[in-house]
Coordinates of C-alpha atoms and ligand atoms in Angstrom, one line a residue:
M1 CA 14.0 -26.3 -18.2
Q2 CA 17.6 -27.2 -18.9
L3 CA 19.9 -25.9 -16.3
S4 CA 22.5 -24.9 -18.9
K5 CA 20.0 -22.4 -20.3
L6 CA 18.6 -21.1 -17.0
F7 CA 19.7 -17.6 -15.9
L8 CA 21.0 -18.7 -12.5
P9 CA 24.0 -16.6 -11.5
L10 CA 25.4 -18.7 -8.6
T11 CA 27.6 -16.7 -6.2
K12 CA 30.4 -18.0 -4.1
D13 CA 31.7 -14.7 -2.6
L14 CA 29.1 -13.4 -0.3
P15 CA 29.0 -9.8 0.8
V16 CA 29.9 -9.3 4.5
D17 CA 26.5 -8.0 5.3
A18 CA 24.8 -11.3 4.3
K19 CA 24.5 -12.4 7.9
I20 CA 21.5 -14.7 8.0
K21 CA 21.1 -17.9 6.2
S22 CA 18.2 -16.9 4.0
H23 CA 20.0 -13.9 2.7
Q24 CA 23.1 -16.0 2.0
L25 CA 21.2 -18.7 0.3
M26 CA 19.3 -16.3 -1.9
L27 CA 22.5 -14.8 -3.1
R28 CA 24.3 -18.1 -3.5
T29 CA 21.6 -19.5 -5.7
G30 CA 21.1 -16.4 -7.7
M31 CA 17.5 -15.7 -6.6
I32 CA 18.0 -12.0 -6.0
K33 CA 20.5 -9.3 -6.8
Q34 CA 20.9 -6.1 -4.9
S35 CA 20.5 -2.9 -7.0
A36 CA 20.8 -0.3 -4.2
A37 CA 20.6 -0.4 -0.4
G38 CA 17.5 -2.4 0.5
I39 CA 16.4 -2.7 -3.1
Y40 CA 16.6 -5.9 -5.0
S41 CA 16.0 -7.4 -8.4
W42 CA 14.3 -10.8 -8.4
L43 CA 16.0 -13.1 -10.8
P44 CA 14.2 -16.0 -12.5
L45 CA 14.6 -18.6 -9.7
G46 CA 13.6 -16.2 -6.9
F47 CA 10.8 -14.6 -8.9
K48 CA 9.3 -18.0 -9.7
I49 CA 9.2 -19.0 -6.1
M50 CA 7.7 -15.6 -5.1
K51 CA 5.0 -15.9 -7.8
K52 CA 4.0 -19.3 -6.4
I53 CA 3.7 -17.9 -2.9
E54 CA 1.7 -15.0 -4.3
S55 CA -0.7 -17.4 -6.0
I56 CA -1.4 -19.2 -2.7
V57 CA -2.0 -15.9 -1.0
R58 CA -4.3 -14.9 -3.8
E59 CA -6.3 -18.1 -3.7
E60 CA -7.0 -17.9 0.0
Q61 CA -8.0 -14.2 -0.3
D62 CA -10.4 -15.1 -3.1
K63 CA -11.9 -18.0 -1.1
I64 CA -13.1 -15.7 1.7
G65 CA -14.7 -13.3 -0.8
A66 CA -12.0 -10.6 -1.0
Q67 CA -11.8 -9.1 -4.5
E68 CA -8.5 -8.4 -6.2
M69 CA -7.7 -5.1 -7.8
L70 CA -4.6 -3.1 -8.4
M71 CA -3.7 0.3 -7.0
P72 CA -0.6 2.3 -8.2
T73 CA 2.7 2.5 -6.4
I74 CA 2.8 6.3 -6.7
Q75 CA 0.1 8.2 -4.7
S76 CA -0.8 11.8 -4.4
A77 CA 0.1 13.5 -1.1
D78 CA -3.3 15.1 -0.9
I79 CA -5.2 12.1 0.6
W80 CA -2.5 11.6 3.1
K81 CA -2.9 15.2 4.2
E82 CA -6.6 14.6 4.6
S83 CA -6.0 11.6 7.0
G84 CA -3.3 13.5 8.8
R85 CA -0.7 10.8 8.2
Y86 CA 1.4 12.8 5.7
N87 CA 3.3 14.4 8.6
D88 CA 3.0 11.5 11.0
Y89 CA 4.6 8.9 8.7
G90 CA 7.9 10.7 9.0
E91 CA 11.1 9.8 7.1
E92 CA 10.1 6.3 6.3
M93 CA 7.9 7.7 3.5
L94 CA 9.6 8.4 0.1
R95 CA 8.4 11.8 -1.0
I96 CA 8.6 12.8 -4.7
K97 CA 7.7 16.0 -6.6
D98 CA 6.4 15.7 -10.2
R99 CA 7.4 18.2 -12.9
Q100 CA 4.5 20.4 -11.9
G101 CA 5.8 20.5 -8.4
R102 CA 2.9 18.4 -7.1
E103 CA 3.7 16.4 -4.0
M104 CA 3.6 12.6 -4.6
L105 CA 4.9 9.6 -2.7
Y106 CA 5.7 6.0 -3.2
G107 CA 3.1 4.1 -1.2
P108 CA 4.2 2.5 2.0
T109 CA 0.6 1.2 2.5
N110 CA -2.8 2.1 1.0
E111 CA -5.4 2.9 3.7
E112 CA -5.9 6.4 2.3
L113 CA -6.1 5.5 -1.3
I114 CA -8.6 2.6 -0.8
T115 CA -10.7 4.8 1.4
E116 CA -10.8 7.5 -1.3
I117 CA -11.7 4.9 -3.9
F118 CA -14.5 3.6 -1.7
R119 CA -16.0 6.9 -0.8
S120 CA -16.2 8.1 -4.4
S121 CA -17.9 4.9 -5.6
I122 CA -20.0 3.4 -2.8
K123 CA -23.0 5.2 -1.5
S124 CA -25.2 2.6 0.2
Y125 CA -24.9 0.3 3.2
K126 CA -26.3 -2.4 0.8
S127 CA -22.9 -2.7 -0.9
L128 CA -21.4 -3.9 2.4
P129 CA -19.6 -5.9 3.7
L130 CA -16.8 -5.4 1.1
M131 CA -13.3 -6.7 1.1
L132 CA -10.8 -5.5 -1.5
Y133 CA -7.1 -6.4 -1.9
H134 CA -4.1 -5.9 -4.1
I135 CA -0.7 -7.3 -4.3
Q136 CA 1.7 -4.5 -5.1
W137 CA 5.2 -3.2 -4.4
K138 CA 5.6 -0.9 -1.3
F139 CA 8.4 1.4 -0.4
R140 CA 9.5 2.2 3.2
D141 CA 12.7 4.1 3.7
E142 CA 13.8 1.9 6.6
T143 CA 16.7 3.4 8.7
R144 CA 18.5 0.2 8.6
P145 CA 17.5 -2.2 5.8
R146 CA 19.0 -5.6 6.6
F147 CA 18.8 -9.3 6.1
G148 CA 18.3 -9.1 2.4
I149 CA 14.6 -9.0 1.4
M150 CA 13.5 -9.6 5.0
R151 CA 13.8 -6.0 5.9
C152 CA 14.3 -4.0 2.8
R153 CA 13.0 -0.8 1.4
E154 CA 11.1 -2.0 -1.6
F155 CA 9.0 -5.1 -0.9
Y156 CA 6.0 -6.9 -2.3
M157 CA 2.9 -7.0 -0.1
K158 CA -0.6 -8.3 -0.2
D159 CA -2.8 -5.7 1.5
A160 CA -6.5 -6.1 2.0
Y161 CA -9.0 -3.7 3.3
S162 CA -12.5 -4.4 4.8
F163 CA -15.5 -2.1 4.9
D164 CA -18.5 -2.8 7.3
I165 CA -21.4 -0.9 8.8
D166 CA -20.8 -1.7 12.4
D167 CA -18.1 -3.0 14.8
E168 CA -19.7 -6.4 15.1
R169 CA -19.7 -7.1 11.4
A170 CA -16.2 -5.5 11.1
K171 CA -14.9 -8.1 13.6
Q172 CA -16.5 -10.8 11.5
S173 CA -14.5 -9.6 8.5
Y174 CA -11.4 -9.5 10.8
N175 CA -12.0 -13.1 11.8
K176 CA -12.4 -14.2 8.2
M177 CA -9.0 -12.7 7.4
F178 CA -7.5 -14.4 10.5
Y179 CA -8.8 -17.7 9.1
A180 CA -7.5 -17.1 5.6
Y181 CA -4.1 -16.3 7.0
L182 CA -3.9 -19.5 9.0
K183 CA -4.8 -21.4 5.9
T184 CA -2.3 -19.5 3.7
F185 CA 0.6 -20.2 6.0
K186 CA -0.4 -23.8 6.4
R187 CA -0.3 -24.3 2.6
L188 CA 3.2 -22.8 2.7
E189 CA 4.1 -25.5 5.3
L190 CA 4.8 -22.9 7.9
Q191 CA 3.6 -22.8 11.4
A192 CA 2.5 -19.2 12.0
I193 CA 1.3 -18.1 15.4
P194 CA -1.2 -15.2 15.7
M195 CA -0.1 -12.9 18.4
A196 CA -1.8 -9.8 19.9
A197 CA 0.2 -6.8 18.7
D198 CA 0.7 -3.1 18.8
T199 CA -0.8 -1.1 15.9
G200 CA 2.1 1.4 15.2
P201 CA 1.6 3.9 12.4
I202 CA -1.4 2.0 11.0
G203 CA -3.4 2.6 14.2
G204 CA -6.5 1.0 15.7
S205 CA -7.6 -1.0 18.7
L206 CA -7.3 -4.6 17.6
S207 CA -4.3 -6.2 15.9
H208 CA -2.5 -9.5 15.4
E209 CA 0.9 -10.3 14.0
F210 CA 1.4 -13.7 12.4
I211 CA 4.8 -14.9 13.5
I212 CA 6.9 -17.8 12.2
L213 CA 9.3 -19.3 14.7
A214 CA 12.9 -18.9 13.4
D215 CA 16.3 -18.5 15.2
N216 CA 17.1 -15.4 13.2
G217 CA 13.8 -13.7 13.7
E218 CA 13.8 -10.1 14.6
S219 CA 10.9 -10.4 17.1
N220 CA 11.3 -12.0 20.5
V221 CA 8.4 -14.4 21.1
Y222 CA 7.0 -15.4 24.5
A223 CA 4.3 -18.0 24.3
D224 CA 2.4 -20.8 25.9
K225 CA 3.4 -23.9 24.0
N226 CA -0.2 -25.2 24.0
I227 CA -1.0 -22.6 21.3
F228 CA 0.9 -24.8 18.8
D229 CA -1.7 -27.6 19.3
I230 CA -4.7 -25.6 18.0
K231 CA -5.8 -27.2 14.7
T232 CA -7.1 -24.7 12.1
S233 CA -8.8 -27.6 10.3
S234 CA -11.2 -28.0 13.2
Y235 CA -12.9 -24.6 12.4
N236 CA -15.2 -23.8 9.5
F237 CA -16.2 -20.7 7.7
T238 CA -19.3 -19.8 9.9
T239 CA -19.5 -16.7 12.1
D240 CA -19.6 -18.8 15.3
S241 CA -16.8 -21.1 14.4
L242 CA -14.6 -18.2 13.4
E243 CA -15.3 -16.5 16.6
K244 CA -14.5 -19.6 18.6
M245 CA -11.2 -19.9 16.6
R246 CA -10.1 -16.4 17.6
N247 CA -11.1 -16.9 21.2
D248 CA -9.2 -20.2 21.3
F249 CA -6.1 -18.5 20.1
S250 CA -6.6 -15.6 22.4
S251 CA -6.9 -17.9 25.4
F252 CA -3.2 -18.7 25.3
Y253 CA -0.5 -16.3 26.1
A254 CA 1.5 -15.4 22.9
V255 CA 3.1 -12.0 22.5
T256 CA 6.2 -10.2 21.1
D257 CA 8.3 -7.7 23.0
E258 CA 5.9 -4.8 22.7
K259 CA 3.2 -6.5 24.7
F260 CA 5.5 -8.6 26.9
S261 CA 5.2 -8.4 30.6
K262 CA 7.3 -10.8 32.7
D263 CA 4.7 -10.8 35.5
N264 CA 1.9 -11.7 33.2
F265 CA 3.9 -14.4 31.4
E266 CA 4.8 -16.1 34.7
K267 CA 1.4 -15.7 36.1
K268 CA -0.5 -17.0 33.1
V269 CA 1.8 -19.7 31.8
K270 CA 3.1 -22.7 33.8
K271 CA 6.8 -22.9 33.8
E272 CA 6.9 -26.1 31.7
N273 CA 4.7 -24.5 29.0
Q274 CA 6.8 -21.3 28.7
I275 CA 8.5 -20.8 25.3
I276 CA 10.9 -18.0 24.8
T277 CA 12.2 -17.8 21.2
K278 CA 12.5 -15.7 18.1
G279 CA 10.2 -15.2 15.2
I280 CA 9.6 -13.5 11.8
E281 CA 6.5 -11.4 11.2
V282 CA 5.0 -12.5 8.0
G283 CA 1.6 -11.0 8.3
H284 CA -0.1 -8.2 10.3
I285 CA -3.8 -7.5 10.6
F286 CA -5.5 -4.4 12.0
Y287 CA -9.0 -3.3 13.0
F288 CA -9.1 0.5 13.3
G289 CA -12.8 1.3 12.9
E290 CA -13.1 5.0 11.7
K291 CA -9.5 6.0 11.9
Y292 CA -9.4 6.8 8.1
S293 CA -13.0 6.8 7.2
K294 CA -13.8 9.7 9.6
P295 CA -11.2 12.2 8.5
L296 CA -11.7 11.2 4.8
N297 CA -15.5 11.6 5.3
C298 CA -16.3 8.1 4.0
L299 CA -20.0 7.7 4.6
V300 CA -22.7 5.4 3.3
D301 CA -26.5 5.9 3.4
H302 CA -28.1 3.7 6.0
Q303 CA -31.8 3.1 6.6
E304 CA -34.2 6.0 7.3
G305 CA -31.9 8.5 5.6
K306 CA -29.2 8.2 8.3
K307 CA -25.5 8.4 7.1
I308 CA -22.9 6.3 8.8
T309 CA -19.1 6.3 8.8
V310 CA -17.8 2.9 7.5
K311 CA -15.7 0.7 9.8
M312 CA -12.5 -0.5 8.3
G313 CA -9.7 -2.9 8.9
S314 CA -6.5 -3.6 6.9
Y315 CA -4.6 -6.9 6.5
G316 CA -1.0 -7.3 5.2
I317 CA 1.1 -10.2 4.2
G318 CA 4.8 -9.8 3.3
V319 CA 4.8 -11.8 0.1
S320 CA 8.5 -11.1 -0.6
R321 CA 9.5 -11.5 3.0
L322 CA 7.8 -14.9 3.0
V323 CA 10.5 -16.2 0.5
G324 CA 13.2 -15.5 3.2
A325 CA 11.0 -16.7 6.0
I326 CA 10.4 -20.1 4.3
I327 CA 14.2 -20.5 3.9
E328 CA 14.8 -19.6 7.5
A329 CA 12.3 -22.3 8.5
K330 CA 13.3 -25.0 6.0
L331 CA 17.1 -24.7 5.5
S332 CA 19.0 -27.0 7.8
N333 CA 22.7 -27.9 7.7
D334 CA 23.1 -26.3 4.2
V335 CA 20.3 -28.5 2.8
M336 CA 17.3 -26.7 1.5
K337 CA 13.9 -28.3 0.7
W338 CA 11.2 -26.0 -0.6
P339 CA 7.7 -26.8 0.3
K340 CA 6.1 -28.6 -2.7
S341 CA 3.5 -25.9 -3.0
V342 CA 6.1 -23.3 -3.9
A343 CA 9.2 -25.3 -5.1
P344 CA 10.7 -23.7 -8.2
Y345 CA 10.5 -27.1 -10.0
D346 CA 8.7 -30.3 -9.1
L347 CA 11.7 -32.4 -9.8
V348 CA 15.4 -32.3 -10.9
I349 CA 17.1 -34.9 -13.1
I350 CA 20.8 -35.2 -12.1
P351 CA 22.8 -37.2 -14.7
S352 CA 26.4 -38.0 -13.9
I353 CA 28.0 -36.8 -17.1
N354 CA 31.4 -38.4 -17.3
K355 CA 33.4 -40.7 -19.7
N356 CA 32.1 -43.9 -18.1
N357 CA 28.6 -42.8 -18.4
I358 CA 28.1 -41.4 -21.8
D359 CA 24.6 -42.7 -22.0
S360 CA 23.4 -40.9 -18.9
L361 CA 22.6 -37.6 -20.6
E362 CA 20.8 -39.3 -23.4
K363 CA 18.7 -41.3 -20.9
S364 CA 18.1 -38.1 -18.9
N365 CA 16.9 -36.3 -21.9
K366 CA 14.4 -39.0 -22.7
I367 CA 13.0 -39.0 -19.1
Y368 CA 13.0 -35.2 -19.2
K369 CA 10.8 -35.1 -22.3
E370 CA 8.4 -37.7 -20.9
L371 CA 7.9 -35.9 -17.6
K372 CA 7.4 -32.6 -19.4
E373 CA 4.8 -34.1 -21.6
D374 CA 3.0 -35.2 -18.4
N375 CA 3.0 -31.5 -17.2
I376 CA 5.6 -32.1 -14.5
D377 CA 7.8 -29.0 -14.1
V378 CA 11.2 -30.6 -14.4
L379 CA 14.7 -29.2 -14.3
L380 CA 17.4 -31.1 -16.2
D381 CA 20.9 -30.6 -14.8
D382 CA 22.8 -30.8 -18.1
V383 CA 25.7 -28.8 -16.9
D384 CA 29.1 -30.5 -17.4
E385 CA 30.5 -30.7 -13.9
N386 CA 31.3 -33.5 -11.5
I387 CA 28.6 -35.2 -9.5
S388 CA 29.7 -34.1 -6.1
A389 CA 29.6 -30.4 -7.2
K390 CA 26.1 -31.1 -8.6
F391 CA 24.9 -32.5 -5.4
K392 CA 26.3 -29.6 -3.4
K393 CA 24.5 -27.2 -5.8
H394 CA 21.2 -29.1 -5.6
N395 CA 21.4 -29.2 -1.8
L396 CA 21.1 -25.4 -2.0
L397 CA 18.5 -25.2 -4.8
G398 CA 16.2 -27.2 -2.7
I399 CA 14.0 -28.9 -5.4
P400 CA 12.2 -31.4 -3.3
Y401 CA 12.5 -34.5 -5.6
Q402 CA 15.6 -35.8 -7.6
I403 CA 16.2 -38.5 -10.1
I404 CA 19.8 -39.4 -10.2
I405 CA 21.0 -41.0 -13.4
G406 CA 24.3 -42.7 -12.5
S407 CA 25.5 -46.3 -12.0
K408 CA 22.5 -47.2 -9.8
S409 CA 19.8 -46.3 -12.3
E410 CA 19.7 -49.4 -14.5
G411 CA 17.1 -50.3 -17.1
D412 CA 13.7 -49.1 -16.1
K413 CA 14.6 -48.5 -12.5
L414 CA 15.7 -45.0 -11.6
E415 CA 17.3 -43.8 -8.4
F416 CA 14.7 -41.5 -7.0
K417 CA 15.1 -39.3 -3.9
E418 CA 13.0 -37.0 -1.9
V419 CA 15.3 -34.5 -0.2
G420 CA 15.8 -35.5 3.5
K421 CA 14.7 -39.2 2.8
D422 CA 16.5 -42.3 1.6
A423 CA 16.8 -43.0 -2.1
E424 CA 14.5 -45.6 -3.7
M425 CA 14.5 -47.4 -7.0
L426 CA 11.4 -46.6 -9.0
D427 CA 10.3 -46.8 -12.6
L428 CA 9.0 -43.6 -14.3
K429 CA 5.4 -44.5 -13.8
E430 CA 6.0 -44.7 -10.0
V431 CA 7.9 -41.5 -10.1
K432 CA 5.1 -39.7 -11.8
Y433 CA 2.6 -41.1 -9.3
K434 CA 4.8 -39.9 -6.3
I435 CA 5.1 -36.4 -7.7
K436 CA 1.5 -36.0 -8.6
K437 CA 0.2 -37.4 -5.3
Ligands
5CA1 N1 -1.4 -1.5 6.0 C1 -1.1 -2.6 6.9 C2 -1.8 -3.9 6.6 S1 -2.2 -4.0 4.9 C3 0.4 -2.8 6.9 O1 1.1 -2.1 6.1 N2 0.9 -3.6 7.8 S2 2.5 -3.9 8.1 O2 3.2 -2.7 8.2 O3 2.5 -4.7 9.2 O4 3.1 -4.7 6.8 C4 2.5 -5.9 6.4 C5 3.6 -7.0 6.2 O5 4.5 -6.5 5.3 C6 4.4 -7.3 7.5 O6 3.8 -8.2 8.3 C7 5.7 -7.8 6.9 O7 5.5 -9.2 6.6 C8 5.8 -7.1 5.6 N3 6.8 -6.0 5.7 C9 6.7 -4.8 6.4 N4 7.8 -4.1 6.3 C10 8.7 -4.8 5.5 C11 10.0 -4.5 5.0 N5 10.7 -3.4 5.3 N6 10.6 -5.5 4.3 C12 9.9 -6.6 3.9 N7 8.7 -6.9 4.3 C13 8.0 -6.0 5.1

């Protein structure tokens, strides 16, 4: 892509309510545009990054055997009345009437709808275990939408649902998701800590929030620092190993405000291991057994003609929130570096276009074509502005690798830089090797 053609409306004047660095960066680099309070359009740069995050989330769900589907954003109020949540959900739910006067709503989550789909299609225990997920927009009429897409009203979520015949097997499904979450966040180069959590309006007895440490996080975090040393790679996808993984995490104190007790913290965690900090919730998983399947009468035939109520869990990841969370974790001193797995481009070519360097754009164009032919997703900064303005802009865009075509790049050797590291002189073959590695 040539930067001169990219729809990238950079902003200099930030609204006063852009208080945290991710919100500011997303506006400055034209990733999003607010259309109403807590509702945003995703412009090409932001959308591309979010789609890459979504792909990683999807791949890790598929790997554990969850099946993707798509439910609508608009739901009928009827099933919510059956579960009893239509009243309980309160003002956070956006209620709508269609032209026939039927009560509808914009889904804040999908436990009811998925249970209805399951109960009308699955009759036998032989179809279990089953895990289904979709990645879809949600709406919650938050009282105070803030921090840009971090706490907004319309947001993009991966929500998965598990169906099992008994508690024990349901916990195995829970552990599989727990594992998939750790792997997902690792691929996003984030350190996410699972923490025992309250279940709120979703309900249930067992729940974990996945929290990323960040100064601007909304959650206060109290943890034993040893929890950061647990290596996900030391577990495998067997029932025993997954159970051990969850027990290992549970053996260390790690909670947010709702579960915090000063006495317990001081009793369980040695002074030198105590961490008190802030974090961002990027995922939340719940085991709630029969909370929805019972009122919605979701039964399967079991052996000897017995019918049993299915046991369910639900598992959310804030896909759009993750874009902001990654910025909070990776932006430092006004220099952004996207993790390679989700970077909007693999590499940017920055020519210094000025009178002394008329060849630089031509040379850049040649390199650009060659890299594209080799399937490297490259951005060419062909905008006519001075080099220091360009560097400033690219510090914010955060493309992890740069080729700078200026006085230093001579002959075959190109000035190549990985953001945050020293520049080196490489030929194009070496550049390709580095990018593809
Ligand atoms: N039904 C369950 C699991 S599928 C559920 O809705 N869980 S949740 O309420 O915890 O939301 C899941 C994830 O969505 C959260 O961990 C968070 O990352 C994201 N999320 C929740 N509310 C918002 C919001 N207002 N703005 C942006 N992301 C949000």
